[in-house]
Short mmCIF file of C-alpha atoms in Angstrom, two decimals:
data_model
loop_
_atom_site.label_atom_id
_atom_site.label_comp_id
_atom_site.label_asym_id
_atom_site.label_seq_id
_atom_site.Cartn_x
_atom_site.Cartn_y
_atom_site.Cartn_z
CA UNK A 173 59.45 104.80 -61.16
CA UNK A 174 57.09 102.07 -59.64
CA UNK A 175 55.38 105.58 -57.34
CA UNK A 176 55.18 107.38 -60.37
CA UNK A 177 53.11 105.16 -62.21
CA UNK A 178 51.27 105.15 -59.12
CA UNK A 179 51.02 108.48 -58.76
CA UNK A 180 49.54 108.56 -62.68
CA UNK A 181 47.25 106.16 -62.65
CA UNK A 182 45.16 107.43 -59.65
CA UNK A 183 45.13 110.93 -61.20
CA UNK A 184 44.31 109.20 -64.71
CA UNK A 185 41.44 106.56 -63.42
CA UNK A 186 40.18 109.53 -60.58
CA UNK A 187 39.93 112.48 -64.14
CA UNK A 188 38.07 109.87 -66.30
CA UNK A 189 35.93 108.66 -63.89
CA UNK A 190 34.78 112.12 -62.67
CA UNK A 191 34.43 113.01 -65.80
CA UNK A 192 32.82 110.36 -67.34
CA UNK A 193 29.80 110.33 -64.94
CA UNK A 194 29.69 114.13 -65.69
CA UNK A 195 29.65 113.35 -69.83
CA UNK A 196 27.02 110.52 -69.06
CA UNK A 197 25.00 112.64 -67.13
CA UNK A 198 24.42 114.74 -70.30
CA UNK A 199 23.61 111.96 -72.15
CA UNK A 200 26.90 112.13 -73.90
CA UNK A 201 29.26 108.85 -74.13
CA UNK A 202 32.04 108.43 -71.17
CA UNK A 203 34.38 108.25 -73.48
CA UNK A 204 34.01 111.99 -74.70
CA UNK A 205 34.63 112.74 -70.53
CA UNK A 206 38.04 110.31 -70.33
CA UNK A 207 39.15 111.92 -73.69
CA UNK A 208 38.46 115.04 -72.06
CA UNK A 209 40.40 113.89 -69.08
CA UNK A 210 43.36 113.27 -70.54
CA UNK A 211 43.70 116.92 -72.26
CA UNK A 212 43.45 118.79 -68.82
CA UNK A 213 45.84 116.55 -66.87
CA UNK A 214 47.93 115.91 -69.77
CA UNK A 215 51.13 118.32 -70.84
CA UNK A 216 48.66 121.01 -72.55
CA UNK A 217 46.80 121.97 -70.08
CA UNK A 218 47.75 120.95 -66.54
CA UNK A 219 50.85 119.16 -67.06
CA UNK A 220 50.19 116.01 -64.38
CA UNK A 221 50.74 113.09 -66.37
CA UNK A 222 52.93 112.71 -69.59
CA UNK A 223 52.88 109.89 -71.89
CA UNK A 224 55.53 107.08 -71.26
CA UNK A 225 56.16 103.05 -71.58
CA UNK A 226 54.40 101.25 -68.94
CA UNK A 227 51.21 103.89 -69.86
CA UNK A 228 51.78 102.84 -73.38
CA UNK A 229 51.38 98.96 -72.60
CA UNK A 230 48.35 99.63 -70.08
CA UNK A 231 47.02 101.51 -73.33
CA UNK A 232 47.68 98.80 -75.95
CA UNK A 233 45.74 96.13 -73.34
CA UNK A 234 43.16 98.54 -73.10
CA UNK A 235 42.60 98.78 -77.09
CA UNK A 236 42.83 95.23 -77.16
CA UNK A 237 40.25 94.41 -74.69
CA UNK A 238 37.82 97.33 -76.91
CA UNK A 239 38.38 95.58 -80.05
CA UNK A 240 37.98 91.78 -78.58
CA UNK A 241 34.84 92.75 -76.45
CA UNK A 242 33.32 94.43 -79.90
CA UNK A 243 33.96 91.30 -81.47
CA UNK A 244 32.50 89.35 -78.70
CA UNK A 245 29.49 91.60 -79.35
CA UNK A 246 28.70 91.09 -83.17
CA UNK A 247 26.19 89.70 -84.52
CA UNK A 248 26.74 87.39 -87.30
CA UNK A 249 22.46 86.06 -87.60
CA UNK A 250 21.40 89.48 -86.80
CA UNK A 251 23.71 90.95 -89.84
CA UNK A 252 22.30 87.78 -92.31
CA UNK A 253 18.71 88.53 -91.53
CA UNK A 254 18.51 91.98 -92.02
CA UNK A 255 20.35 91.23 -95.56
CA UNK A 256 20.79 93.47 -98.55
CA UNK A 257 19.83 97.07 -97.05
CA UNK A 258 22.33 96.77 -94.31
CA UNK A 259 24.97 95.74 -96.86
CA UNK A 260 24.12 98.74 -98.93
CA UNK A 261 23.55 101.08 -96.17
CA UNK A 262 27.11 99.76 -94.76
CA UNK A 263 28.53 100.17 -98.46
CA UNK A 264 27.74 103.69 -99.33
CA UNK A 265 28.39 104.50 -95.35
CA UNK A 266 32.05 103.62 -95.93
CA UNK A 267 32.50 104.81 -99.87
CA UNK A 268 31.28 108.27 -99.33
CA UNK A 269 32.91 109.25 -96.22
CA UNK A 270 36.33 107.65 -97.72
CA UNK A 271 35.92 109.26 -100.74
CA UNK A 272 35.37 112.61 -99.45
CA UNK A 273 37.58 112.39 -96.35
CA UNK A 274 40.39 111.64 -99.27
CA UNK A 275 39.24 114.49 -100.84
CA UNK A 276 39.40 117.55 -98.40
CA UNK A 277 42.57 115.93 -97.12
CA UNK A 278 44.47 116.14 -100.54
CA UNK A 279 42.57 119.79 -101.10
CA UNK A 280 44.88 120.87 -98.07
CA UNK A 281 47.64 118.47 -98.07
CA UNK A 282 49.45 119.35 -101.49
CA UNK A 283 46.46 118.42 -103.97
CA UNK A 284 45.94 115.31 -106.19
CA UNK A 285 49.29 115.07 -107.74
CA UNK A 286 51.46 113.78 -105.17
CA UNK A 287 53.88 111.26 -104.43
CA UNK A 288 52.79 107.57 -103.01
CA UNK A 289 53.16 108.32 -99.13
CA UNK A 290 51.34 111.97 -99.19
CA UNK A 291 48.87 109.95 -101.31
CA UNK A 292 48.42 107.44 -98.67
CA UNK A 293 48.41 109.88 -95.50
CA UNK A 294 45.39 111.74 -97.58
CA UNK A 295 43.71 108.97 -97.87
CA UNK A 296 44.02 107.66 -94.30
CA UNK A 297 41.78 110.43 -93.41
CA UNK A 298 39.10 109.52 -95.21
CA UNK A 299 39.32 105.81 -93.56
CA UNK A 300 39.42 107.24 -90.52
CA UNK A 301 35.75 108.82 -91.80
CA UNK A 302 34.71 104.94 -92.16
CA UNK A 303 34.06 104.72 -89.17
CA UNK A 304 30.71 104.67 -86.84
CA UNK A 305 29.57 103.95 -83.27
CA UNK A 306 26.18 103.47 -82.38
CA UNK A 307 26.37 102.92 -78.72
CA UNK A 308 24.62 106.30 -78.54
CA UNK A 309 21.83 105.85 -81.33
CA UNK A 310 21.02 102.31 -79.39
CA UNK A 311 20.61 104.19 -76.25
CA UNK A 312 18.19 106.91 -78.13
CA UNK A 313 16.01 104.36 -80.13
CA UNK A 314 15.78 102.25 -76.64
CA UNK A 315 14.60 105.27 -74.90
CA UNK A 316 11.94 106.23 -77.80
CA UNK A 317 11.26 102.69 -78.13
CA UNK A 318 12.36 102.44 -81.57
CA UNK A 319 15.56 99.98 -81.41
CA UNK A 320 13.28 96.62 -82.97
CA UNK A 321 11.92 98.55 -85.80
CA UNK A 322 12.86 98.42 -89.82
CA UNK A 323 15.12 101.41 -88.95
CA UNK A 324 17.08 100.29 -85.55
CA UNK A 325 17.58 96.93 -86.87
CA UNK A 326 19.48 98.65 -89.92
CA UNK A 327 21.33 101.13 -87.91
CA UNK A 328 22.37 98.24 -86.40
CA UNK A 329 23.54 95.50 -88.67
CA UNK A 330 25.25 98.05 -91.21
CA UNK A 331 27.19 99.58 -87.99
CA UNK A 332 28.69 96.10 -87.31
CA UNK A 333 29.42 95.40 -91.30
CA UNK A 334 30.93 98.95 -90.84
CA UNK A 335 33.62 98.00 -88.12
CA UNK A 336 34.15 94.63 -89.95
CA UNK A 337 35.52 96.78 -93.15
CA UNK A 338 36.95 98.95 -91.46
CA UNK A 339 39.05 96.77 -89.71
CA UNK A 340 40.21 95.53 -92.68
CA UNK A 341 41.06 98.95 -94.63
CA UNK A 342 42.89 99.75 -91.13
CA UNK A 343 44.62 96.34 -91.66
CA UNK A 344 45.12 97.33 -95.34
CA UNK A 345 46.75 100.45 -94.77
CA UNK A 346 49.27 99.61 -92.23
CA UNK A 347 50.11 97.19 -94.92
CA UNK A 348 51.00 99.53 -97.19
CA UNK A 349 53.33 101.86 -94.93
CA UNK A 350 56.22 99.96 -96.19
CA UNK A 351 56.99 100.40 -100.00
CA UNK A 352 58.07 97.37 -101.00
CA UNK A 353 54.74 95.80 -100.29
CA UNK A 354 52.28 95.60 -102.83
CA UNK A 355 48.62 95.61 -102.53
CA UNK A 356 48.04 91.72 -103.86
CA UNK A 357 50.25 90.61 -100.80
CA UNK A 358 48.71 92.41 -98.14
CA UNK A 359 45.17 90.94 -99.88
CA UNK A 360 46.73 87.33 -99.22
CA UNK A 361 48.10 88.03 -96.03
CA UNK A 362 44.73 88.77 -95.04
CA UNK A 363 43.07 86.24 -96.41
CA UNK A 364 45.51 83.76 -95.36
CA UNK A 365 44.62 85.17 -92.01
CA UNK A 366 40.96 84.58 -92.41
CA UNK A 367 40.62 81.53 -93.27
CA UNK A 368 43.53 80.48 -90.21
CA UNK A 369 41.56 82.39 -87.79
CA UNK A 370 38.68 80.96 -88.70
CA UNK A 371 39.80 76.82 -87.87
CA UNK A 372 41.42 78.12 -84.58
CA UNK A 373 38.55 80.27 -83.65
CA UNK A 374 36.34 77.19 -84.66
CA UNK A 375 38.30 74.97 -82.53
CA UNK A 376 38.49 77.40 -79.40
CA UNK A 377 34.86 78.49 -79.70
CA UNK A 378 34.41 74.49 -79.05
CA UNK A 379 36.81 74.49 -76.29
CA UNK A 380 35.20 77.44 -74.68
CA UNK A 381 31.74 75.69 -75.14
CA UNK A 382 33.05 72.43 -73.18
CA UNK A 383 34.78 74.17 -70.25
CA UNK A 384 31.74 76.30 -69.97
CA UNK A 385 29.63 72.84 -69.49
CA UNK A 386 31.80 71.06 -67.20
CA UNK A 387 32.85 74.87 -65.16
CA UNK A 388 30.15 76.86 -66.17
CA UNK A 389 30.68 81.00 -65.05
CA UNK A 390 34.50 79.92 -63.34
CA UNK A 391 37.03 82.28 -64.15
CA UNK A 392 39.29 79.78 -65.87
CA UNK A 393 37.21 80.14 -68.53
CA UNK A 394 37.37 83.59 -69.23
CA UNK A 395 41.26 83.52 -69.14
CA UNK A 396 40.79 80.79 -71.67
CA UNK A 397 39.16 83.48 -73.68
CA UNK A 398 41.75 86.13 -73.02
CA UNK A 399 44.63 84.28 -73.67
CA UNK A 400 42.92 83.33 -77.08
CA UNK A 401 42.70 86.97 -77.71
CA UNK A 402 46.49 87.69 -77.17
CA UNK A 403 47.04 84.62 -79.40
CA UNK A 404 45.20 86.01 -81.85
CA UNK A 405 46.49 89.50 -81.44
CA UNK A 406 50.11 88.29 -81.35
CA UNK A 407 50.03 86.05 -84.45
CA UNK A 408 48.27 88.66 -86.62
CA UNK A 409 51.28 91.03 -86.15
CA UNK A 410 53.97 88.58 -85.43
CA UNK A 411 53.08 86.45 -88.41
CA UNK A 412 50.61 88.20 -90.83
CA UNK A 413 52.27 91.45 -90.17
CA UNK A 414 48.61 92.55 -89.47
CA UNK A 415 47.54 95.04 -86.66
CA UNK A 416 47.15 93.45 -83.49
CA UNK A 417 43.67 94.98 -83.20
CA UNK A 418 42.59 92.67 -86.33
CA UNK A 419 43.64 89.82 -84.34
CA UNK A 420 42.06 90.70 -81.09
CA UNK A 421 38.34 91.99 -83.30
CA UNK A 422 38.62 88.55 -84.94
CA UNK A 423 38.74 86.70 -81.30
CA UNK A 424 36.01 87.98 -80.09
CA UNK A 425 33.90 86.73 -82.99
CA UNK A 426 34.76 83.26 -82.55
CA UNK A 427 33.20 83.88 -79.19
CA UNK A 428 29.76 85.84 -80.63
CA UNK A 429 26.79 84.39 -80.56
CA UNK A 430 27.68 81.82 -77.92
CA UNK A 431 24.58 81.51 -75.11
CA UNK A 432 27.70 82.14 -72.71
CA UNK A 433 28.80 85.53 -74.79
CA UNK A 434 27.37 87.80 -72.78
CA UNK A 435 28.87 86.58 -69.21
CA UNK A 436 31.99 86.73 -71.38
CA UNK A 437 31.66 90.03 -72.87
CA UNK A 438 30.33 91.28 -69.34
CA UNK A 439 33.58 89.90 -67.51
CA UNK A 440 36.08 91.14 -69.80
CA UNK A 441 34.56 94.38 -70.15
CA UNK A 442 34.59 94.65 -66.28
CA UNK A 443 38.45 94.28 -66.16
CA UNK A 444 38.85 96.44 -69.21
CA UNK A 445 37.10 99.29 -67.67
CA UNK A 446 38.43 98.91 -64.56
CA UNK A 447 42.14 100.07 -66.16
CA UNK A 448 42.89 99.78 -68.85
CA UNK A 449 40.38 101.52 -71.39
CA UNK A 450 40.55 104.76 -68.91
CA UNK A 451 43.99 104.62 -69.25
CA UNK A 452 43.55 104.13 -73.49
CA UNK A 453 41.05 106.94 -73.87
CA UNK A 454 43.33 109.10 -71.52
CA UNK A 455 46.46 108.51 -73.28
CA UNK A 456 45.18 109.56 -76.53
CA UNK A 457 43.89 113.60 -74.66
CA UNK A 458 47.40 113.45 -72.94
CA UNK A 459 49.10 112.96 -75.96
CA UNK A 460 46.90 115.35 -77.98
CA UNK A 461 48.99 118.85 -78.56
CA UNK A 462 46.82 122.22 -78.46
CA UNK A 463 49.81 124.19 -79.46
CA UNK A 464 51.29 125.09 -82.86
CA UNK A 465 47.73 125.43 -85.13
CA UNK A 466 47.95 127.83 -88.28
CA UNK A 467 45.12 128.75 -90.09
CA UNK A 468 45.40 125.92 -92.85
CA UNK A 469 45.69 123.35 -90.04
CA UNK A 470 42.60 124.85 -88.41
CA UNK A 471 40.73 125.03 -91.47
CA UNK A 472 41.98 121.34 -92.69
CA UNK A 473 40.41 120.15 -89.14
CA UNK A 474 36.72 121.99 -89.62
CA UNK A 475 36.86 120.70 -93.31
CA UNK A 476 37.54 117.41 -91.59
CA UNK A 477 35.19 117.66 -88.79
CA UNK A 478 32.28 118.39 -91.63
CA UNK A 479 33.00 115.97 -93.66
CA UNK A 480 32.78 113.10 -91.37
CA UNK A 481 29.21 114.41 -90.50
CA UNK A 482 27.96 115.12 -93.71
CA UNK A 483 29.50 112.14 -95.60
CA UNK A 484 28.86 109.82 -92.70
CA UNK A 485 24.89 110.72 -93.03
CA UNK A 486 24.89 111.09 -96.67
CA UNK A 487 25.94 107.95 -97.44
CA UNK A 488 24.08 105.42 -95.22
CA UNK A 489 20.89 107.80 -96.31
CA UNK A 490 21.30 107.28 -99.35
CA UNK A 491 21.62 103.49 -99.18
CA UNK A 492 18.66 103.86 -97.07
CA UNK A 493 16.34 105.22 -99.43
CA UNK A 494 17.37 103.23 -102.48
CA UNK A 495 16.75 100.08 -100.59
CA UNK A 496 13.04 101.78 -100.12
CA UNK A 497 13.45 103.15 -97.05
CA UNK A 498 10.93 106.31 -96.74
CA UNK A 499 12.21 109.93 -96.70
CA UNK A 500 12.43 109.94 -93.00
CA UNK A 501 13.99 106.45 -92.35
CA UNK A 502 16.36 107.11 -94.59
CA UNK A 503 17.02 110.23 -92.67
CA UNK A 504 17.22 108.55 -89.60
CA UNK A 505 19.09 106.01 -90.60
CA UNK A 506 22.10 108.54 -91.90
CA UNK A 507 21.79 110.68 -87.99
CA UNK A 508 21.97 107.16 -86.56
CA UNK A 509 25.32 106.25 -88.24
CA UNK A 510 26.83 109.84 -87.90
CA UNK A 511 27.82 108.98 -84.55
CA UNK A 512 31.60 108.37 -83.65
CA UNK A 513 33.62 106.92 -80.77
CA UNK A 514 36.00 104.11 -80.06
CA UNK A 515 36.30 102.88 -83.10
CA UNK A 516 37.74 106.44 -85.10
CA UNK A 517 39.96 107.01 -82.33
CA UNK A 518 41.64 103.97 -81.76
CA UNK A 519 42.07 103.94 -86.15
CA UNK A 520 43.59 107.90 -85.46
CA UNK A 521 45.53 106.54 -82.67
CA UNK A 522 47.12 103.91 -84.95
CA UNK A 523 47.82 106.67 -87.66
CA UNK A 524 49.56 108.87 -85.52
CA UNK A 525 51.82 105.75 -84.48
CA UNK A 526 52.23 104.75 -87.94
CA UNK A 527 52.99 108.34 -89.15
CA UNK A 528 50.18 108.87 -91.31
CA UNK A 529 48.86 111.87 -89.42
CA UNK A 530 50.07 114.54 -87.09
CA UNK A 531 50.03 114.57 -83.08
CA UNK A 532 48.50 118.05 -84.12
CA UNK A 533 45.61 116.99 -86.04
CA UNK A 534 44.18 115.05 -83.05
CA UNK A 535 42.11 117.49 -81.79
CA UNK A 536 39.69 117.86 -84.75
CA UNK A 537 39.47 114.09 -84.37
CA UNK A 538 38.38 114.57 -80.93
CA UNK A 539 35.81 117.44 -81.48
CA UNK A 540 34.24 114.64 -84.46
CA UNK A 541 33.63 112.73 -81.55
CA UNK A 542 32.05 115.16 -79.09
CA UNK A 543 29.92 116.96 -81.95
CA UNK A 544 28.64 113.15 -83.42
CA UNK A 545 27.76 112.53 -79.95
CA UNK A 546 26.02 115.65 -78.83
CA UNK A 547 23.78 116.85 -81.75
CA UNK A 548 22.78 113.21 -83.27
CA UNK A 549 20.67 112.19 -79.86
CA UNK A 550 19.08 115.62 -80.60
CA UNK A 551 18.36 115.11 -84.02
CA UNK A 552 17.44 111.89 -84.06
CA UNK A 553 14.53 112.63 -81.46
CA UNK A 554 13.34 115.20 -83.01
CA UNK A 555 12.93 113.41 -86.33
CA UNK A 556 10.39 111.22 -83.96
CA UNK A 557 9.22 114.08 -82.54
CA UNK A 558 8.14 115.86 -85.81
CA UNK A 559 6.39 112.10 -86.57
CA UNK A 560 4.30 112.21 -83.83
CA UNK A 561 3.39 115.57 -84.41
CA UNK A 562 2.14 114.71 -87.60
CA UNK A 563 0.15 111.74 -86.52
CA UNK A 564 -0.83 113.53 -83.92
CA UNK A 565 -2.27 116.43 -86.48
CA UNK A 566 -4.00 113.97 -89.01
CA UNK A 567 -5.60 112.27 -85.93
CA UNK A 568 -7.64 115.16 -85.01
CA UNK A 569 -8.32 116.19 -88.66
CA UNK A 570 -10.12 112.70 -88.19
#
């Protein structure tokens, strides 16, 4: 057993690697290449590596470590100063894609007038539409020196707000799995949870402060951080009967905004990518089953697929542009939140454990995230592109 895993994790961390440099080469994120990865070594297409325990625990660290380094990575002053159009931006970029995601799932999945757990699967789609990563748009708007403007600052304020909520209609959701739970308790739960994480976060984001004084940059510190993190994760499931995820976001907050954040967020991302993301990212393509599509599956998934780019841009356009946003920022603001990543996949990943979707439906999931992250880089610069052009036109009318 103890070769085997081995034997799987060099072919797992040797696939993503390869092919993450490849997908970054391309300007595409390297987690489209380790998704990719774990398709072709995985039981549809090569058959090397198959899903099992230990490669389930490596994967639930690796999640963990996403979600706490995210929260290590928010914002909270950024997200206060930039103030009512990222909260309406992040509003209608979370309502429409929900609503509509709902909407084409029920138009395939037995129609409006179902019972409560159909209800809920259909509408699990459309939170899984919440979603948005802008590692992608960041990387464009550096490179066209763009990211400080009215626009970037938007894009990114409203894409934090955006994990925040949907975090919390994740945590919502899993909540109401079991039927004897109403709505009003998960509500509490979470709230109860809130306000608890927010004392102990208080009190550790102290602790962290004073070790980093007296030790500043040891490594004590950081496993300080991460055991804070599995504390958190543990208790929210343990205790709130929240995901772990929740827990592990909500830990890396109480760290945010420290001067010491980014050694921390640059350390624990180290050791994360180093296993156990690969092996994450990976485990979702080797679990992901190519076989056994019908046409209403197929057509379900394209539905899918073009609703999460339409709605996505759509909605945070529309916010855009009736917080006075221009015609064009607004329309760069909806290509910049269009994108998709971590964040969708790990919230599929959870629905597929907790039986709201299908193994089968995965790969429409996957394709959101390789067409988000292909055509809005493209887009996006040649929104800029067309500006210039038009500067460029009235200058010599001039």
């Amino acid at each position: 057993m103890k070769l085997q895993i081995f034997y799987e994790l060099i072919i797992i961390l040797m696939s993503t690697k390869l092919l993450g440099l490849l997908m970054r080469k391309i300007k595409i994120p390297e987690v489209v290449g380790m998704l990719l990865a774990g398709v072709i070594i995985g039981p549809s297409v090569l058959g090397l590596v198959e899903t099992n325990e230990v490669l389930d625990i490596f994967a639930e660290l690796g999640v963990i470590m996403i979600m706490f380094a995210a929260g290590t990575e928010t914002d909270i002053k950024h997200i206060k100063s930039s103030g009512k159009a990222s909260a309406v931006i992040t509003a209608l970029g979370v309502i429409v894609p929900f609503g509509l995601g709902y909407v084409v799932a029920s138009l395939f999945n037995g129609g409006f007038s179902v019972g409560r757990e159909q209800m809920i699967s259909n509408m699990f789609y459309g939170v899984m539409l919440t979603a948005t990563s802008v590692t992608i748009t960041v990387a464009t708007l550096k490179e066209l020196g763009q990211l400080q403007t009215r626009v970037g600052t938007s894009i990114l304020s409203a894409a934090v707000l955006d994990d925040i909520i949907g975090i919390v209609v994740l945590t919502v959701f899993i909540g109401l799995k079991s039927p004897n739970v109403s709505v009003i308790r998960i509500i509490i739960r979470i709230v109860l949870f809130f306000i608890i994480s927010y004392v102990v976060g208080s009190l550790s984001r102290k602790a962290y402060h004073v070790l980093e004084d007296r030790n500043p940059g040891t490594r004590r510190n950081i496993i300080f951080a991460f055991v804070n993190c599995l504390v958190f994760s543990y208790a929210a499931e343990k205790f709130f009967g929240l995901a772990d995820i929740t827990g592990a976001f909500f830990a890396g907050i109480a760290f945010a905004d420290l001067k010491e954040s980014k050694h921390l967020e640059h350390r624990v991302d180290i050791a994360s990518y180093l296993l156990f993301s690969p092996v994450f990212f990976a485990s979702i393509g080797i679990g992901t089953v190519l076989t056994g599509f019908n046409m209403n599956l197929l057509w379900f998934g394209l539905a899918f697929v073009a609703a999460g780019l339409i709605s996505k841009f759509g909605g945070a356009a529309f916010g855009a542009k009736i917080c006075g946003f221009g015609n064009d920022e607004s329309v760069r603001v909806g290509l910049g939140m269009m994108c998709r990543a971590e964040v969708i996949l790990i919230t599929a990943q959870r629905g597929v454990n907790m039986g709201f979707i299908k193994k089968s439906f995965m790969p429409f999931v996957i394709l959101l995230v390789i067409v988000s992250s292909f055509i809005t880089p493209i887009l996006l610069k040649l929104t800029y592109r067309n500006r210039n052009n038009k500067l460029t036109q009235k200058s010599s009318e001039v």
